[in-house]
CSV table of C-alpha atoms in Angstrom, one decimal:
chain,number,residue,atom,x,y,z
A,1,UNK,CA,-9.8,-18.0,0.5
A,2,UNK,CA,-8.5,-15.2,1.9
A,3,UNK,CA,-10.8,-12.6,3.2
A,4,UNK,CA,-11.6,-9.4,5.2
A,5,UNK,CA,-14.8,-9.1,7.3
A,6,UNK,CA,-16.3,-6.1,8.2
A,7,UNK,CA,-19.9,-6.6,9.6
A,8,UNK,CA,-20.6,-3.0,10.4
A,9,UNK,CA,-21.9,-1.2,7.4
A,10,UNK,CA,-22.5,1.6,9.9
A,11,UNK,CA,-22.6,2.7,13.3
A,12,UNK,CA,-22.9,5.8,15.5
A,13,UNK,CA,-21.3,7.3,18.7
A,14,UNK,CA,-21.6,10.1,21.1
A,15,UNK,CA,-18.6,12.5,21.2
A,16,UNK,CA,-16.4,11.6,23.8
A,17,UNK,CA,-16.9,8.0,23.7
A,18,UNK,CA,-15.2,5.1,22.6
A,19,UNK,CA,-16.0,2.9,20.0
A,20,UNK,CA,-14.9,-0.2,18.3
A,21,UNK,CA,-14.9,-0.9,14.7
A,22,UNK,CA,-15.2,-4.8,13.9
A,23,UNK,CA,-12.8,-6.5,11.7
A,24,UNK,CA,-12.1,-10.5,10.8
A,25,UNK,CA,-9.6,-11.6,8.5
A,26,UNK,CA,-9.3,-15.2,7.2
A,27,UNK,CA,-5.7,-16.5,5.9
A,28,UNK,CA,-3.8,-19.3,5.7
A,29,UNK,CA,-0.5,-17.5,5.7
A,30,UNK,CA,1.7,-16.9,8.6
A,31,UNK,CA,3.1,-13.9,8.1
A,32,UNK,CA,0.9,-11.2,7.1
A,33,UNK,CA,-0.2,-7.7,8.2
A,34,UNK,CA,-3.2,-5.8,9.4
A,35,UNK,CA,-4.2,-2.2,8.7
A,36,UNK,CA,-6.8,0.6,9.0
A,37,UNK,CA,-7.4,3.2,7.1
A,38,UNK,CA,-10.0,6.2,7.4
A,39,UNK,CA,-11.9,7.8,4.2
A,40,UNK,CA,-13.6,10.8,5.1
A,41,UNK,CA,-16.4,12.3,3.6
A,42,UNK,CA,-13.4,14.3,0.8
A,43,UNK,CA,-12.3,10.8,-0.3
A,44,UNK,CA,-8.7,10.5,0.7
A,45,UNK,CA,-7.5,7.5,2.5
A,46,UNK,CA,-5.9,7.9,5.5
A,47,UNK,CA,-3.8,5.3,7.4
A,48,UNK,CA,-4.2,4.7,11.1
A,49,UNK,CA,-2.5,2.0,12.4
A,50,UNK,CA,-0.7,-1.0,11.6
A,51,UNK,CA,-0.6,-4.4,12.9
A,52,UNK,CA,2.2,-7.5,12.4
A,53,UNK,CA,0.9,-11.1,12.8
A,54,UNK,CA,4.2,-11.8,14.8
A,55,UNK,CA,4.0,-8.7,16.9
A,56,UNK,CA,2.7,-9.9,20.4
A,57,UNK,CA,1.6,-6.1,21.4
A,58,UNK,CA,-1.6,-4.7,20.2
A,59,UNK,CA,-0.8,-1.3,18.5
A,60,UNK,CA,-1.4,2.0,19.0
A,61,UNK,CA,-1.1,5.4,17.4
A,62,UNK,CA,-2.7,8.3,20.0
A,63,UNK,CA,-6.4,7.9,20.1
A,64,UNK,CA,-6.4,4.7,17.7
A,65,UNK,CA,-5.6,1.2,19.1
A,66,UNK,CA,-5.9,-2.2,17.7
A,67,UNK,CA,-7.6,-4.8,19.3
A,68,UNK,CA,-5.4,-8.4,17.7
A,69,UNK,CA,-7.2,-11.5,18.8
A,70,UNK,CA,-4.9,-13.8,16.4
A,71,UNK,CA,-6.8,-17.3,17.4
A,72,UNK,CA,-9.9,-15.3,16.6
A,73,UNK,CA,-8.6,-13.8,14.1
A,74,UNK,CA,-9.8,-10.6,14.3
A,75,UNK,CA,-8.3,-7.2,14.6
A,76,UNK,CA,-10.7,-4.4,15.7
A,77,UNK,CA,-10.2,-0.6,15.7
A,78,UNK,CA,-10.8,0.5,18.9
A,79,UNK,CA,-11.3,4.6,18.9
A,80,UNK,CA,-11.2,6.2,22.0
A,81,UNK,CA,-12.5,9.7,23.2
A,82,UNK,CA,-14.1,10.5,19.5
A,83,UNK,CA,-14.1,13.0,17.7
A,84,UNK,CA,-16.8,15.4,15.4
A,85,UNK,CA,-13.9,14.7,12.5
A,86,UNK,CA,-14.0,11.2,13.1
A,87,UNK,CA,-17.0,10.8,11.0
A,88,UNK,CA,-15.6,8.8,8.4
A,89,UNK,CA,-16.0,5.5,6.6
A,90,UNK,CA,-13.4,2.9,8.0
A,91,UNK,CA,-11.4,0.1,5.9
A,92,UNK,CA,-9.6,-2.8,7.6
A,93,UNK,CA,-7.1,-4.6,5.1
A,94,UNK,CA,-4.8,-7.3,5.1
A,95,UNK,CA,-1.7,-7.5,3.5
A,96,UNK,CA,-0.7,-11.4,2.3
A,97,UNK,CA,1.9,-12.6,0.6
A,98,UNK,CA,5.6,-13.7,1.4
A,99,UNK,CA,8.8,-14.3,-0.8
A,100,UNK,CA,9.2,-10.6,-1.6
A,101,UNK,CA,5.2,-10.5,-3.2
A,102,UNK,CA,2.2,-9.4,-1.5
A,103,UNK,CA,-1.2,-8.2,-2.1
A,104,UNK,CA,-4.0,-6.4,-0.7
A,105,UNK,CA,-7.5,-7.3,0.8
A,106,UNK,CA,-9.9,-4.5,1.9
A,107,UNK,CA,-13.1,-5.3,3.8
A,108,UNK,CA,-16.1,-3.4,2.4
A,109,UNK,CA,-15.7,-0.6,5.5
A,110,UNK,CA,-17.6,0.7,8.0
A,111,UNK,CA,-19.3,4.2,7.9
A,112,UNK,CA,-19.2,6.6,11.4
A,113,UNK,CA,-21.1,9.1,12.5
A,114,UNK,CA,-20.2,10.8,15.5
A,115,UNK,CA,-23.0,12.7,17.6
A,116,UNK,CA,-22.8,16.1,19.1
B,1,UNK,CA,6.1,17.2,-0.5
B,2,UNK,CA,5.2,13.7,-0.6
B,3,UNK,CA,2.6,12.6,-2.6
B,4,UNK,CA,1.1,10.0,-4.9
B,5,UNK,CA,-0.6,11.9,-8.2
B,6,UNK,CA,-2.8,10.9,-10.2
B,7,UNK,CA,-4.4,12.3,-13.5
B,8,UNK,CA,-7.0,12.9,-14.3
B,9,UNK,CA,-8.6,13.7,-11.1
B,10,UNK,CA,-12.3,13.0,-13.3
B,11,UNK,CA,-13.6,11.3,-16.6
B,12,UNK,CA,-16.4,10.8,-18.2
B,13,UNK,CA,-15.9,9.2,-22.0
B,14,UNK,CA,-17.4,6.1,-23.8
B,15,UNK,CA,-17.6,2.5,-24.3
B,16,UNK,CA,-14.0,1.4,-26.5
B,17,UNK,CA,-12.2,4.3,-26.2
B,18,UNK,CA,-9.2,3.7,-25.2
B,19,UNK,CA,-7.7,5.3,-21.8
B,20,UNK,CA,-5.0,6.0,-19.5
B,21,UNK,CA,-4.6,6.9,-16.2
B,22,UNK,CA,-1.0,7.8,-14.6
B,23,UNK,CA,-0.1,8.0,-11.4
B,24,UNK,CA,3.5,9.2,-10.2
B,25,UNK,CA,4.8,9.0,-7.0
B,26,UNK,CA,7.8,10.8,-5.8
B,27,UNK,CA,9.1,8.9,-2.7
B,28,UNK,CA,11.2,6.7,-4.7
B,29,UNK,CA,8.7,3.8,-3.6
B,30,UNK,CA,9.2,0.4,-4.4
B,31,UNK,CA,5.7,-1.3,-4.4
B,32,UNK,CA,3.3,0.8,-6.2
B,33,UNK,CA,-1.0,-0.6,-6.7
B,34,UNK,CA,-4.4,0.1,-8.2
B,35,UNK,CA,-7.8,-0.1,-6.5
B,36,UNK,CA,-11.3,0.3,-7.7
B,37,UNK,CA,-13.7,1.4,-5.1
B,38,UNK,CA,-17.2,0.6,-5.5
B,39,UNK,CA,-20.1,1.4,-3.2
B,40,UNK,CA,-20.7,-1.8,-1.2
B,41,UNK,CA,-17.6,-3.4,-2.3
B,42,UNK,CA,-14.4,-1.5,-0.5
B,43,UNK,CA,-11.2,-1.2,-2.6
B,44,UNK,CA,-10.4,-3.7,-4.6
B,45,UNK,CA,-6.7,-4.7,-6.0
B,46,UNK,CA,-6.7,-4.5,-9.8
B,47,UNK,CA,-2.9,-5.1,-10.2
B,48,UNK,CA,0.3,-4.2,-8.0
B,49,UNK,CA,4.1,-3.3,-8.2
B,50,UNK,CA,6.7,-4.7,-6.3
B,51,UNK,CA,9.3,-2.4,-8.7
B,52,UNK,CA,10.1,-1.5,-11.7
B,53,UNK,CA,9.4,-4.2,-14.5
B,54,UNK,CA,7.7,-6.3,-12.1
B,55,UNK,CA,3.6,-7.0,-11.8
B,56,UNK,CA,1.1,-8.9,-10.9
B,57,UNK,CA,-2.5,-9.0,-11.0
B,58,UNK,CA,-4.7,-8.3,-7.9
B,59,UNK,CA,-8.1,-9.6,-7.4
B,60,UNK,CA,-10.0,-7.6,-10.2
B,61,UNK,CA,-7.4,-7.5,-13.4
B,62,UNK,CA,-9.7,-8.1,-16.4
B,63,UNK,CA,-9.9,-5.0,-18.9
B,64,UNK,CA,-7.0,-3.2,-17.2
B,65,UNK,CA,-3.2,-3.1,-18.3
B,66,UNK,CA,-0.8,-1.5,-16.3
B,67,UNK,CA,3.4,-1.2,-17.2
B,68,UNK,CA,6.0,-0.1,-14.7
B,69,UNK,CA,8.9,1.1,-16.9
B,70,UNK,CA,10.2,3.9,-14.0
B,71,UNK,CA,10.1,3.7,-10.1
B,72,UNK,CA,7.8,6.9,-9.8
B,73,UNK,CA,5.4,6.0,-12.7
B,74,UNK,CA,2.6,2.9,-13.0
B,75,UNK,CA,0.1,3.7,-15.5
B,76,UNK,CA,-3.3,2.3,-15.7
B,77,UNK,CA,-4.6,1.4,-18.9
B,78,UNK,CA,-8.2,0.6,-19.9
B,79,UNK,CA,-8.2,-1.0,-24.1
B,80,UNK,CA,-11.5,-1.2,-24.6
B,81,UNK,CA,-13.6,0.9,-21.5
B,82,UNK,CA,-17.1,-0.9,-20.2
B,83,UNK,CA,-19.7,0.5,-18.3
B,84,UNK,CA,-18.9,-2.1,-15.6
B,85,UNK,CA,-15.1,-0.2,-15.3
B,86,UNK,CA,-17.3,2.7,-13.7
B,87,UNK,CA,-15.4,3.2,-10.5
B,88,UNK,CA,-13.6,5.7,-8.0
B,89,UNK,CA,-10.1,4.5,-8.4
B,90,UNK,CA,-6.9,4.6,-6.6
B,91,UNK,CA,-3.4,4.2,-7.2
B,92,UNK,CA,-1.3,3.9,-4.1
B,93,UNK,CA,2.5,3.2,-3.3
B,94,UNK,CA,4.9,2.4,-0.3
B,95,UNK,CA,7.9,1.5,0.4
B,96,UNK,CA,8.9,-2.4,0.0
B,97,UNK,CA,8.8,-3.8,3.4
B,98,UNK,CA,5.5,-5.2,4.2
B,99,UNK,CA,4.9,-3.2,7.6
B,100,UNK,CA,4.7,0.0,5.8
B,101,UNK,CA,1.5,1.4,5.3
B,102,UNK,CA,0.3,2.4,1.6
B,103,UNK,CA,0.0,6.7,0.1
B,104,UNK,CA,-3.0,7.1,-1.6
B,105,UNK,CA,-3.4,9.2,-4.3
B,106,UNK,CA,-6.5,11.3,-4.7
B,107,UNK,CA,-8.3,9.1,-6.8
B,108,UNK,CA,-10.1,9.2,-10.3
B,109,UNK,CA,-13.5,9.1,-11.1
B,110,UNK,CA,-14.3,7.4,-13.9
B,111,UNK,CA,-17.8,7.1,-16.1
B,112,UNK,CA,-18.3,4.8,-18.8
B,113,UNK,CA,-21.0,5.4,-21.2
């Protein structure tokens, strides 16, 4: 069945370091896509960064890289230099689906804190 | 400005009494979705868009209805509320290719007594 993993329910980092949020998907599709999203403590989701199963570069977006290990099938945020507002709780999700349909799969997120 | 919006923002009401919540999107997005959030359990897909007159059912669809009769507009409908429909929900849209990442609304807090 298709699923997201994230094994992190929280974690905490100094200001200034990096850090890197866990994610493992499971599908049997070929063609699917990988995204993060941030919730802070308001409640809106915000999306980071996006990631194609066919694209061969790992993405990035400023501070925000993606870490695609596609035999491992995993795709971890990687967060460089944080932030005080990048205290937030973080969803990996995978969209599925092909012939003009997909769906959604959010793992269960992992919660930051970042340290003065 | 862009935006997905959704009403009402909070809810409390009772077990059977019918409800709706809308949600209206004006970026002339195709694919248009509900989540329910629960602590624990991320978002979860209740049911999803690819356009108008066209749904499907996520991975949580029991005790919701939803109808996409214009682009901007996907309604979620509870018949008969449970206490187990307690949730933070979202509604969410994007375009139609599948690389583009999904607008959030706000969400709406619902309690069920």
């Amino acid at each position: 069945a298709q699923k997201i993993t994230q094994t992190q329910p929280g974690m905490f980092v100094q200001e200034k370091e990096a850090v890197t949020l866990d994610c493992t998907y499971d599908t049997s599709d070929q063609s699917y896509g990988l995204f993060w999203y941030k919730q802070p403590s308001s409640g809106e989701m915000i999306f980071l960064i996006y990631q194609g199963s066919y694209d061969e570069q790992n993405a990035t977006e400023g501070r925000y890289s993606l870490n695609f290990q596609k035999a491992r099938k995993s795709a971890n945020l990687v967060i460089s230099a944080s932030q005080l507002g990048d205290s937030a709780m973080y969803f990996c999700a995978m969209r599925e689906g092909s012939s003009g349909t997909y769906k959604y799969i959010f793992g269960t997120g992992t919660r930051l804190k970042v340290l003065a | 400005e862009a935006q997905v919006t959704q009403n009402p923002r909070y809810l409390i009401t009772v077990t059977g009494k019918k409800l709706t919540v809308t949600c209206s999107q004006n970026m002339n997005h195709e694919y248009m979705s509900w989540y329910r959030q629960d602590p624990g359990l991320g978002l979860r897909q209740i049911y999803y868009s690819m356009n108008v007159e066209v749904t499907d059912k996520g991975d949580v669809p029991e005790g919701y209805k939803v109808s996409r009769k214009e682009k901007r507009n996907f309604p979620l409908i509870l018949e008969s509320p449970s206490p187990n429909q307690t949730s933070l929900y979202f509604c969410a849209s994007s375009f139609g290719n599948p690389n583009q990442p999904q607008h959030f609304g706000d969400g709406t807090r619902l309690s069920i007594l």
